[in-house]
Amino acid sequence: MPNTPTDTIAAIATPPGSGALAIVRAGGGGAAAVARAVLGKALPPRRAVLARARDSAGDIDQVVSLFFPAESSPTGEDLVEITCHGSPYIQKRLLKALLEAGARAAEPGEFTRRSFCNGRMDLAQAEAVCDLIAAGTGAAHRSALSQLEGGLSRDVDALRAPILGLLTHLEACLDHPEEDIPPLGPAEAKARLTGLEAPVARLADSFRTGRLLREGPRVCIVGRPNAGKSSLLNALLGCERAIVCPEPGTTRDTIEEPCDLDGTPAVLVDTAGLGHDCACAADAESLRRTQRALRSSDVAVLVIDGSRPPDARDEAAHRALREASAEDRRPVLTVLSKADLAPRAPAAAGGCRVSVLRGDGMAELRSLLARTLGGGAGAACAGGAAVTCARHHDALRRCLARLGEARACVDSRPGCWEELAARELREALAALDEITGPAAPDEVLAGIFSRFCVGK
């Protein structure tokens, strides 16, 4: 565990700008003394106190202050939170007064880092704080809250315990051969190692859906010019984000916007039209960007103008899109637009028809998208912790690789497999410990906490 700084820090904890109220925090061994210098009175533990904050120039504001002693604070050290009126001038002046009284300006994420260093939370829980702040949908919120409450940490501990048990057995046999310790034969060792690999692999594989919870799957809206792609984007977002014009070719660049589809987070990507001749360099670049957006998407939505019968270009675009998506196993949904002009059945199974003007079919489309996108993500969140962080996924993959190497040692090194397997098991445990923090290098910690705002 890294050394914990003991000096007193201070920062504004609420977002920049004006508001009804704002919070300025001070933490560390001298937090109570610094607050007393500014407020002119001692603060009793865990009680709200009305006070007048002052500096050398005079009164700053009437504030409400709370003092949490180290034993009952979320950071594991003395913590004072001062609620003032939300004027940026008042916030900055109050912070300056705390700094002049002996505190120093906090670094990004330093309050949360001190919580980690003082054992109030492990590293996976600390990272969940950032995800919880950024959560934009119900699914992302549930996932981050589960991780903050220790869901992922408990899963990692459940993986760690049997690995440690096997390692302890091997090391006891190696270090104390004179003791009456039951030997571990190669067949039993391989069986136990195989049993250890399966749950690690399952948790690592949850990153596929966990990543979607954190970042949101990408939905690429494609189709011929003037098929209604931008209108569909605006309808799904509930605002006029893209320009809509009767003239084809209005959209020349990709437009990306986050969207909540019935609790499933997603990123909608509107693209330039397909299937037209590239008359200039701008058209060619638009086509390249559309193709790039499609390759990086998780689901493709093909929009076909439903006000006219499909022609050869529609069928060619549909066929090309399905062939391109088959390689990446990307689902393709077909949407017939402008259904109010010529209502008719969808051209392909698994699609729907919509009228953006009247709203017909939009609820069905949102539900279809949510099922296609969020079935896995929602199930992962409901059924247990899912890995949402690439760092955690990398650590699990390294743990799995070390377990595989340990199993291989049993066959390849019959004379000394116990010692070699024990070494691999120690590496597997070290990889797991990087997730919750005991073995995380300082540069990893610095990178994690630098993502936080200053007052968190």
Tab-separated table of C-alpha atoms in Angstrom:
chain	number	residue	atom	x	y	z
A	1	MET	CA	0.000	0.000	0.000
A	2	PRO	CA	1.435	3.432	-0.923
A	3	ASN	CA	2.430	5.866	1.814
A	4	THR	CA	-0.396	8.205	2.781
A	5	PRO	CA	0.330	11.964	2.829
A	6	THR	CA	-0.662	13.636	6.087
A	7	ASP	CA	-0.578	17.304	5.090
A	8	THR	CA	-3.807	19.275	4.833
A	9	ILE	CA	-5.396	19.764	1.415
A	10	ALA	CA	-8.356	21.822	0.212
A	11	ALA	CA	-10.415	22.072	-2.978
A	12	ILE	CA	-13.790	23.053	-4.385
A	13	ALA	CA	-15.786	19.807	-4.638
A	14	THR	CA	-18.695	20.982	-6.802
A	15	PRO	CA	-18.617	21.655	-10.572
A	16	PRO	CA	-17.345	25.026	-11.821
A	17	GLY	CA	-19.863	27.811	-12.334
A	18	SER	CA	-22.755	29.384	-10.468
A	19	GLY	CA	-25.321	27.431	-8.504
A	20	ALA	CA	-27.541	27.575	-5.461
A	21	LEU	CA	-24.882	25.975	-3.263
A	22	ALA	CA	-21.277	24.826	-3.490
A	23	ILE	CA	-19.017	22.675	-1.302
A	24	VAL	CA	-15.407	23.393	-0.384
A	25	ARG	CA	-13.508	20.545	1.309
A	26	ALA	CA	-10.453	20.393	3.546
A	27	GLY	CA	-8.823	17.114	4.535
A	28	GLY	CA	-5.797	15.954	6.492
A	29	GLY	CA	-4.361	16.162	9.955
A	30	GLY	CA	-4.808	19.936	10.172
A	31	ALA	CA	-8.250	20.187	8.557
A	32	ALA	CA	-10.048	21.082	11.801
A	33	ALA	CA	-7.498	23.781	12.675
A	34	VAL	CA	-7.615	25.291	9.186
A	35	ALA	CA	-11.426	25.388	9.270
A	36	ARG	CA	-11.398	26.952	12.742
A	37	ALA	CA	-9.110	29.734	11.494
A	38	VAL	CA	-11.595	30.599	8.730
A	39	LEU	CA	-14.850	30.026	10.654
A	40	GLY	CA	-13.778	31.429	14.010
A	41	LYS	CA	-15.088	28.470	16.007
A	42	ALA	CA	-14.314	24.829	16.689
A	43	LEU	CA	-16.478	22.272	14.911
A	44	PRO	CA	-18.011	19.408	16.920
A	45	PRO	CA	-17.818	16.007	15.192
A	46	ARG	CA	-20.627	14.996	12.828
A	47	ARG	CA	-22.852	18.018	13.486
A	48	ALA	CA	-23.903	20.729	11.056
A	49	VAL	CA	-22.728	24.125	12.297
A	50	LEU	CA	-23.868	27.504	10.993
A	51	ALA	CA	-20.916	29.899	10.890
A	52	ARG	CA	-19.601	32.999	9.178
A	53	ALA	CA	-16.507	32.473	7.040
A	54	ARG	CA	-13.976	35.292	7.115
A	55	ASP	CA	-10.577	36.128	5.685
A	56	SER	CA	-8.186	39.024	6.234
A	57	ALA	CA	-10.390	41.289	4.095
A	58	GLY	CA	-13.598	40.607	6.048
A	59	ASP	CA	-16.718	38.439	5.798
A	60	ILE	CA	-16.975	35.935	2.951
A	61	ASP	CA	-20.319	34.174	3.455
A	62	GLN	CA	-22.618	32.521	5.951
A	63	VAL	CA	-21.901	28.794	5.627
A	64	VAL	CA	-22.875	25.383	7.006
A	65	SER	CA	-19.930	23.197	8.028
A	66	LEU	CA	-19.539	19.506	8.858
A	67	PHE	CA	-16.511	17.967	10.561
A	68	PHE	CA	-15.807	14.232	10.180
A	69	PRO	CA	-13.010	12.908	12.429
A	70	ALA	CA	-10.625	10.431	10.829
A	71	GLU	CA	-12.275	7.364	12.367
A	72	SER	CA	-15.654	8.200	10.797
A	73	SER	CA	-14.685	10.006	7.589
A	74	PRO	CA	-14.836	8.559	4.071
A	75	THR	CA	-11.163	9.410	3.518
A	76	GLY	CA	-9.800	7.893	6.729
A	77	GLU	CA	-8.504	11.259	7.931
A	78	ASP	CA	-10.044	14.437	9.354
A	79	LEU	CA	-12.391	15.970	6.785
A	80	VAL	CA	-14.281	19.283	6.805
A	81	GLU	CA	-16.967	20.090	4.233
A	82	ILE	CA	-18.148	23.701	4.047
A	83	THR	CA	-21.364	24.468	2.146
A	84	CYS	CA	-21.518	28.041	0.883
A	85	HIS	CA	-23.621	29.954	-1.639
A	86	GLY	CA	-22.769	28.945	-5.193
A	87	SER	CA	-21.190	32.166	-6.453
A	88	PRO	CA	-17.849	31.390	-8.144
A	89	TYR	CA	-16.407	34.452	-6.371
A	90	ILE	CA	-17.440	33.109	-2.952
A	91	GLN	CA	-16.111	29.631	-3.737
A	92	LYS	CA	-12.710	30.890	-4.831
A	93	ARG	CA	-12.391	33.327	-1.941
A	94	LEU	CA	-13.329	30.643	0.602
A	95	LEU	CA	-10.793	28.234	-0.910
A	96	LYS	CA	-8.133	30.945	-0.837
A	97	ALA	CA	-8.871	31.558	2.853
A	98	LEU	CA	-8.348	27.861	3.636
A	99	LEU	CA	-5.069	27.873	1.717
A	100	GLU	CA	-3.887	30.967	3.559
A	101	ALA	CA	-4.756	29.237	6.844
A	102	GLY	CA	-2.321	26.418	6.105
A	103	ALA	CA	-3.841	24.020	3.584
A	104	ARG	CA	-2.446	23.353	0.135
A	105	ALA	CA	-4.392	22.944	-3.099
A	106	ALA	CA	-5.442	19.328	-3.638
A	107	GLU	CA	-4.323	17.429	-6.714
A	108	PRO	CA	-6.868	15.728	-9.014
A	109	GLY	CA	-8.450	12.775	-7.226
A	110	GLU	CA	-6.387	13.284	-4.081
A	111	PHE	CA	-9.292	12.899	-1.657
A	112	THR	CA	-10.254	9.561	-3.239
A	113	ARG	CA	-6.613	8.486	-3.372
A	114	ARG	CA	-6.332	9.101	0.359
A	115	SER	CA	-9.448	6.963	0.881
A	116	PHE	CA	-7.658	4.178	-0.988
A	117	CYS	CA	-4.352	4.642	0.835
A	118	ASN	CA	-6.128	4.643	4.211
A	119	GLY	CA	-7.976	1.415	3.431
A	120	ARG	CA	-11.446	2.930	3.117
A	121	MET	CA	-11.804	1.408	-0.362
A	122	ASP	CA	-9.748	-0.735	-2.712
A	123	LEU	CA	-8.549	0.394	-6.122
A	124	ALA	CA	-11.448	-1.133	-8.064
A	125	GLN	CA	-13.896	0.724	-5.817
A	126	ALA	CA	-11.949	3.970	-6.237
A	127	GLU	CA	-12.162	3.639	-10.022
A	128	ALA	CA	-15.905	3.058	-9.707
A	129	VAL	CA	-16.284	6.544	-8.211
A	130	CYS	CA	-15.267	8.016	-11.566
A	131	ASP	CA	-17.638	5.694	-13.436
A	132	LEU	CA	-20.500	6.578	-11.087
A	133	ILE	CA	-19.976	10.292	-11.690
A	134	ALA	CA	-19.940	9.711	-15.460
A	135	ALA	CA	-22.891	7.269	-15.534
A	136	GLY	CA	-25.474	8.515	-18.007
A	137	THR	CA	-27.960	5.632	-17.974
A	138	GLY	CA	-29.588	3.270	-15.525
A	139	ALA	CA	-27.457	0.329	-16.661
A	140	ALA	CA	-24.199	2.272	-16.334
A	141	HIS	CA	-25.294	3.557	-12.917
A	142	ARG	CA	-26.118	0.061	-11.631
A	143	SER	CA	-22.807	-1.300	-12.882
A	144	ALA	CA	-20.746	1.495	-11.291
A	145	LEU	CA	-22.684	1.309	-8.017
A	146	SER	CA	-22.187	-2.458	-7.845
A	147	GLN	CA	-18.434	-2.012	-8.317
A	148	LEU	CA	-18.321	0.811	-5.748
A	149	GLU	CA	-20.077	-1.438	-3.235
A	150	GLY	CA	-17.460	-4.145	-3.781
A	151	GLY	CA	-19.113	-6.416	-6.350
A	152	LEU	CA	-16.058	-6.763	-8.580
A	153	SER	CA	-13.720	-6.917	-5.579
A	154	ARG	CA	-15.677	-9.858	-4.155
A	155	ASP	CA	-15.483	-11.637	-7.508
A	156	VAL	CA	-11.714	-11.102	-7.605
A	157	ASP	CA	-11.383	-12.340	-4.016
A	158	ALA	CA	-13.357	-15.447	-4.975
A	159	LEU	CA	-10.859	-16.097	-7.785
A	160	ARG	CA	-7.888	-15.372	-5.554
A	161	ALA	CA	-8.745	-17.702	-2.662
A	162	PRO	CA	-8.427	-21.077	-4.478
A	163	ILE	CA	-5.294	-19.937	-6.339
A	164	LEU	CA	-3.726	-18.977	-3.022
A	165	GLY	CA	-4.854	-22.290	-1.525
A	166	LEU	CA	-3.149	-24.288	-4.280
A	167	LEU	CA	-0.001	-22.163	-4.043
A	168	THR	CA	0.114	-22.630	-0.261
A	169	HIS	CA	-0.154	-26.407	-0.680
A	170	LEU	CA	2.648	-26.518	-3.254
A	171	GLU	CA	4.954	-24.290	-1.211
A	172	ALA	CA	4.313	-26.301	1.949
A	173	CYS	CA	5.299	-29.496	0.125
A	174	LEU	CA	8.434	-27.811	-1.267
A	175	ASP	CA	9.556	-26.048	1.911
A	176	HIS	CA	8.673	-28.718	4.471
A	177	PRO	CA	9.134	-32.159	2.907
A	178	GLU	CA	9.649	-33.655	6.365
A	179	GLU	CA	6.130	-32.716	7.440
A	180	ASP	CA	3.186	-35.055	6.994
A	181	ILE	CA	1.602	-33.038	4.162
A	182	PRO	CA	-0.441	-34.979	1.583
A	183	PRO	CA	1.455	-34.815	-1.736
A	184	LEU	CA	-0.180	-33.293	-4.783
A	185	GLY	CA	0.064	-35.553	-7.813
A	186	PRO	CA	0.304	-34.270	-11.412
A	187	ALA	CA	-3.207	-35.406	-12.343
A	188	GLU	CA	-4.800	-33.690	-9.348
A	189	ALA	CA	-2.725	-30.544	-9.941
A	190	LYS	CA	-3.854	-30.327	-13.574
A	191	ALA	CA	-7.484	-30.841	-12.601
A	192	ARG	CA	-7.314	-28.095	-9.974
A	193	LEU	CA	-5.553	-25.711	-12.354
A	194	THR	CA	-8.155	-26.350	-15.056
A	195	GLY	CA	-10.863	-25.610	-12.514
A	196	LEU	CA	-9.139	-22.338	-11.623
A	197	GLU	CA	-8.982	-21.172	-15.238
A	198	ALA	CA	-12.713	-21.379	-16.009
A	199	PRO	CA	-14.018	-18.690	-13.584
A	200	VAL	CA	-11.142	-16.345	-14.466
A	201	ALA	CA	-11.996	-16.729	-18.155
A	202	ARG	CA	-15.700	-16.064	-17.479
A	203	LEU	CA	-14.981	-12.839	-15.612
A	204	ALA	CA	-12.522	-11.722	-18.299
A	205	ASP	CA	-15.103	-12.443	-21.006
A	206	SER	CA	-17.621	-10.181	-19.235
A	207	PHE	CA	-15.542	-7.250	-20.517
A	208	ARG	CA	-17.325	-7.590	-23.862
A	209	THR	CA	-20.591	-6.472	-22.281
A	210	GLY	CA	-18.976	-4.442	-19.501
A	211	ARG	CA	-17.251	-2.218	-22.039
A	212	LEU	CA	-20.622	-1.490	-23.597
A	213	LEU	CA	-21.993	-0.499	-20.188
A	214	ARG	CA	-19.161	1.950	-19.623
A	215	GLU	CA	-18.591	3.381	-23.087
A	216	GLY	CA	-21.901	2.627	-24.768
A	217	PRO	CA	-22.205	0.493	-27.911
A	218	ARG	CA	-21.929	2.313	-31.219
A	219	VAL	CA	-24.956	2.294	-33.512
A	220	CYS	CA	-24.074	3.292	-37.060
A	221	ILE	CA	-26.983	4.669	-39.122
A	222	VAL	CA	-26.320	4.088	-42.826
A	223	GLY	CA	-28.267	4.264	-46.059
A	224	ARG	CA	-28.588	6.043	-49.365
A	225	PRO	CA	-28.734	9.850	-49.543
A	226	ASN	CA	-32.061	11.341	-48.420
A	227	ALA	CA	-33.266	8.040	-46.980
A	228	GLY	CA	-34.110	9.698	-43.649
A	229	LYS	CA	-30.974	8.892	-41.616
A	230	SER	CA	-30.575	12.327	-40.022
A	231	SER	CA	-34.289	12.558	-39.255
A	232	LEU	CA	-34.058	9.185	-37.523
A	233	LEU	CA	-31.046	10.350	-35.500
A	234	ASN	CA	-32.927	13.451	-34.335
A	235	ALA	CA	-35.995	11.397	-33.419
A	236	LEU	CA	-33.987	8.923	-31.352
A	237	LEU	CA	-32.156	11.752	-29.576
A	238	GLY	CA	-35.284	13.823	-29.039
A	239	CYS	CA	-33.634	16.983	-30.370
A	240	GLU	CA	-32.636	18.587	-33.677
A	241	ARG	CA	-28.971	17.556	-33.674
A	242	ALA	CA	-28.484	16.987	-37.414
A	243	ILE	CA	-29.526	19.273	-40.274
A	244	VAL	CA	-32.454	17.830	-42.234
A	245	CYS	CA	-33.002	19.034	-45.791
A	246	PRO	CA	-34.945	17.672	-48.802
A	247	GLU	CA	-31.800	17.962	-50.898
A	248	PRO	CA	-29.719	14.755	-50.860
A	249	GLY	CA	-26.160	14.860	-49.559
A	250	THR	CA	-26.748	17.299	-46.676
A	251	THR	CA	-24.713	15.163	-44.248
A	252	ARG	CA	-21.052	15.098	-45.317
A	253	ASP	CA	-19.407	14.096	-42.032
A	254	THR	CA	-20.209	11.657	-39.238
A	255	ILE	CA	-22.184	12.958	-36.247
A	256	GLU	CA	-21.847	11.129	-32.911
A	257	GLU	CA	-24.173	11.615	-29.944
A	258	PRO	CA	-24.774	9.599	-26.746
A	259	CYS	CA	-28.281	8.247	-26.321
A	260	ASP	CA	-30.260	6.303	-23.705
A	261	LEU	CA	-32.276	3.524	-25.345
A	262	ASP	CA	-34.686	2.267	-22.680
A	263	GLY	CA	-31.901	2.234	-20.073
A	264	THR	CA	-29.208	0.962	-22.429
A	265	PRO	CA	-26.443	3.483	-23.170
A	266	ALA	CA	-25.440	3.894	-26.801
A	267	VAL	CA	-23.591	6.211	-29.134
A	268	LEU	CA	-25.577	7.004	-32.288
A	269	VAL	CA	-23.532	7.743	-35.408
A	270	ASP	CA	-25.159	9.481	-38.377
A	271	THR	CA	-23.247	9.055	-41.634
A	272	ALA	CA	-23.088	10.409	-45.153
A	273	GLY	CA	-25.197	8.635	-47.762
A	274	LEU	CA	-24.009	5.478	-49.504
A	275	GLY	CA	-24.503	4.436	-53.077
A	276	HIS	CA	-23.898	7.725	-54.876
A	277	ASP	CA	-21.084	8.649	-57.226
A	278	CYS	CA	-18.105	10.430	-55.668
A	279	ALA	CA	-18.083	13.602	-57.766
A	280	CYS	CA	-15.381	15.335	-55.726
A	281	ALA	CA	-12.745	14.789	-53.072
A	282	ALA	CA	-15.223	15.723	-50.327
A	283	ASP	CA	-17.597	12.955	-51.473
A	284	ALA	CA	-14.765	10.427	-51.430
A	285	GLU	CA	-13.726	11.466	-47.921
A	286	SER	CA	-17.352	11.281	-46.741
A	287	LEU	CA	-17.556	7.706	-48.019
A	288	ARG	CA	-14.301	6.752	-46.263
A	289	ARG	CA	-15.567	8.182	-42.984
A	290	THR	CA	-18.846	6.307	-43.312
A	291	GLN	CA	-16.989	3.050	-43.908
A	292	ARG	CA	-14.685	3.731	-40.947
A	293	ALA	CA	-17.667	4.467	-38.684
A	294	LEU	CA	-19.331	1.247	-39.802
A	295	ARG	CA	-16.234	-0.849	-39.046
A	296	SER	CA	-16.029	0.549	-35.503
A	297	SER	CA	-19.735	0.073	-34.749
A	298	ASP	CA	-21.454	-2.660	-32.754
A	299	VAL	CA	-24.780	-2.500	-34.618
A	300	ALA	CA	-25.655	-1.174	-38.073
A	301	VAL	CA	-29.041	0.356	-38.884
A	302	LEU	CA	-29.782	0.388	-42.612
A	303	VAL	CA	-32.346	3.079	-43.436
A	304	ILE	CA	-34.328	2.557	-46.648
A	305	ASP	CA	-36.720	5.140	-48.042
A	306	GLY	CA	-40.124	3.521	-47.505
A	307	SER	CA	-41.987	6.032	-49.657
A	308	ARG	CA	-40.920	4.263	-52.853
A	309	PRO	CA	-40.360	0.669	-53.951
A	310	PRO	CA	-36.812	-0.622	-53.311
A	311	ASP	CA	-34.604	-0.615	-56.359
A	312	ALA	CA	-31.375	-2.354	-57.332
A	313	ARG	CA	-29.258	0.183	-55.420
A	314	ASP	CA	-31.192	-0.479	-52.204
A	315	GLU	CA	-30.769	-4.222	-52.598
A	316	ALA	CA	-27.066	-3.857	-53.415
A	317	ALA	CA	-26.489	-1.641	-50.370
A	318	HIS	CA	-28.351	-4.100	-48.155
A	319	ARG	CA	-26.379	-7.065	-49.475
A	320	ALA	CA	-23.013	-5.276	-49.195
A	321	LEU	CA	-23.775	-4.142	-45.650
A	322	ARG	CA	-24.714	-7.631	-44.503
A	323	GLU	CA	-21.619	-9.150	-46.099
A	324	ALA	CA	-19.357	-6.562	-44.478
A	325	SER	CA	-21.030	-7.008	-41.089
A	326	ALA	CA	-20.954	-10.803	-41.208
A	327	GLU	CA	-17.157	-10.795	-40.840
A	328	ASP	CA	-17.396	-8.913	-37.520
A	329	ARG	CA	-20.684	-10.580	-36.475
A	330	ARG	CA	-22.289	-7.154	-36.428
A	331	PRO	CA	-26.117	-7.191	-36.283
A	332	VAL	CA	-27.864	-5.284	-39.082
A	333	LEU	CA	-31.339	-3.852	-38.506
A	334	THR	CA	-33.411	-2.660	-41.456
A	335	VAL	CA	-35.597	0.419	-40.999
A	336	LEU	CA	-38.106	1.540	-43.616
A	337	SER	CA	-38.501	5.288	-43.154
A	338	LYS	CA	-41.258	7.717	-44.224
A	339	ALA	CA	-43.954	5.134	-43.508
A	340	ASP	CA	-46.555	7.912	-43.396
A	341	LEU	CA	-46.083	8.473	-47.143
A	342	ALA	CA	-46.543	4.869	-48.256
A	343	PRO	CA	-47.145	2.391	-45.410
A	344	ARG	CA	-46.107	-1.147	-46.237
A	345	ALA	CA	-44.443	-4.164	-44.621
A	346	PRO	CA	-40.700	-4.249	-43.923
A	347	ALA	CA	-38.503	-5.583	-46.715
A	348	ALA	CA	-36.548	-7.849	-44.358
A	349	ALA	CA	-37.200	-9.834	-41.211
A	350	GLY	CA	-35.902	-8.346	-38.011
A	351	GLY	CA	-36.582	-4.767	-39.100
A	352	CYS	CA	-39.369	-2.247	-38.674
A	353	ARG	CA	-40.951	0.704	-40.403
A	354	VAL	CA	-41.173	4.149	-38.875
A	355	SER	CA	-42.606	7.577	-39.454
A	356	VAL	CA	-40.483	10.214	-37.789
A	357	LEU	CA	-43.157	12.793	-38.612
A	358	ARG	CA	-45.952	10.952	-36.780
A	359	GLY	CA	-43.815	8.931	-34.388
A	360	ASP	CA	-45.153	5.632	-35.718
A	361	GLY	CA	-42.828	2.698	-35.022
A	362	MET	CA	-40.319	4.697	-32.947
A	363	ALA	CA	-41.125	2.894	-29.689
A	364	GLU	CA	-40.778	-0.434	-31.500
A	365	LEU	CA	-37.430	0.639	-32.971
A	366	ARG	CA	-36.087	1.825	-29.612
A	367	SER	CA	-37.125	-1.466	-28.027
A	368	LEU	CA	-35.551	-3.450	-30.875
A	369	LEU	CA	-32.298	-1.511	-30.561
A	370	ALA	CA	-32.276	-1.924	-26.776
A	371	ARG	CA	-32.782	-5.693	-27.084
A	372	THR	CA	-30.088	-5.995	-29.734
A	373	LEU	CA	-27.620	-3.851	-27.810
A	374	GLY	CA	-28.458	-4.264	-24.198
A	375	GLY	CA	-29.523	-7.830	-23.705
A	376	GLY	CA	-25.989	-8.838	-22.883
A	377	ALA	CA	-25.088	-5.679	-21.016
A	378	GLY	CA	-28.229	-5.617	-18.946
A	379	ALA	CA	-27.944	-9.308	-18.113
A	380	ALA	CA	-24.327	-8.882	-17.106
A	381	CYS	CA	-25.238	-6.068	-14.751
A	382	ALA	CA	-28.206	-7.933	-13.286
A	383	GLY	CA	-26.384	-11.252	-12.951
A	384	GLY	CA	-23.220	-9.992	-11.240
A	385	ALA	CA	-20.284	-7.672	-11.644
A	386	ALA	CA	-19.038	-7.157	-15.184
A	387	VAL	CA	-15.541	-5.989	-16.020
A	388	THR	CA	-15.881	-2.466	-17.441
A	389	CYS	CA	-12.237	-1.347	-17.366
A	390	ALA	CA	-9.539	-2.321	-19.869
A	391	ARG	CA	-6.974	-2.348	-17.044
A	392	HIS	CA	-8.961	-4.975	-15.156
A	393	HIS	CA	-9.456	-7.026	-18.318
A	394	ASP	CA	-5.721	-6.976	-19.040
A	395	ALA	CA	-4.941	-8.142	-15.490
A	396	LEU	CA	-7.430	-11.018	-15.775
A	397	ARG	CA	-5.991	-12.105	-19.121
A	398	ARG	CA	-2.484	-12.123	-17.620
A	399	CYS	CA	-3.747	-14.136	-14.656
A	400	LEU	CA	-5.355	-16.630	-17.041
A	401	ALA	CA	-2.128	-16.915	-19.055
A	402	ARG	CA	-0.112	-17.639	-15.895
A	403	LEU	CA	-2.567	-20.354	-14.855
A	404	GLY	CA	-2.213	-21.909	-18.303
A	405	GLU	CA	1.578	-21.833	-17.982
A	406	ALA	CA	1.336	-23.505	-14.571
A	407	ARG	CA	-0.766	-26.305	-16.058
A	408	ALA	CA	1.690	-26.711	-18.934
A	409	CYS	CA	4.558	-27.077	-16.443
A	410	VAL	CA	2.964	-30.214	-15.008
A	411	ASP	CA	3.399	-32.032	-18.345
A	412	SER	CA	6.561	-30.399	-19.680
A	413	ARG	CA	8.714	-30.456	-16.519
A	414	PRO	CA	7.916	-33.689	-14.651
A	415	GLY	CA	10.959	-33.445	-12.376
A	416	CYS	CA	10.418	-29.928	-11.071
A	417	TRP	CA	6.883	-28.953	-12.004
A	418	GLU	CA	5.899	-28.044	-8.432
A	419	GLU	CA	8.445	-25.231	-8.167
A	420	LEU	CA	7.730	-23.883	-11.653
A	421	ALA	CA	3.966	-24.056	-11.176
A	422	ALA	CA	4.285	-22.225	-7.852
A	423	ARG	CA	6.152	-19.414	-9.593
A	424	GLU	CA	3.388	-19.075	-12.184
A	425	LEU	CA	0.720	-19.070	-9.467
A	426	ARG	CA	2.511	-16.226	-7.687
A	427	GLU	CA	2.421	-14.248	-10.944
A	428	ALA	CA	-1.280	-15.032	-11.348
A	429	LEU	CA	-1.985	-13.682	-7.859
A	430	ALA	CA	0.079	-10.562	-8.553
A	431	ALA	CA	-2.043	-9.867	-11.642
A	432	LEU	CA	-5.262	-10.146	-9.610
A	433	ASP	CA	-3.833	-7.907	-6.891
A	434	GLU	CA	-3.330	-5.158	-9.472
A	435	ILE	CA	-7.121	-4.948	-9.852
A	436	THR	CA	-7.860	-4.206	-6.208
A	437	GLY	CA	-4.645	-2.324	-5.554
A	438	PRO	CA	-2.084	-3.983	-3.276
A	439	ALA	CA	0.320	-4.622	-6.164
A	440	ALA	CA	-0.546	-1.669	-8.414
A	441	PRO	CA	2.563	0.342	-9.405
A	442	ASP	CA	2.737	4.041	-8.501
A	443	GLU	CA	2.498	5.088	-12.153
A	444	VAL	CA	-0.752	3.126	-12.483
A	445	LEU	CA	-2.164	4.842	-9.399
A	446	ALA	CA	-1.129	8.244	-10.740
A	447	GLY	CA	-2.849	7.551	-14.060
A	448	ILE	CA	-6.064	6.394	-12.389
A	449	PHE	CA	-6.474	9.295	-9.978
A	450	SER	CA	-5.478	11.928	-12.530
A	451	ARG	CA	-8.829	11.233	-14.251
A	452	PHE	CA	-10.720	12.631	-11.260
A	453	CYS	CA	-11.714	16.230	-10.700
A	454	VAL	CA	-9.681	18.207	-8.178
A	455	GLY	CA	-12.236	18.114	-5.349
A	456	LYS	CA	-12.988	14.381	-5.498
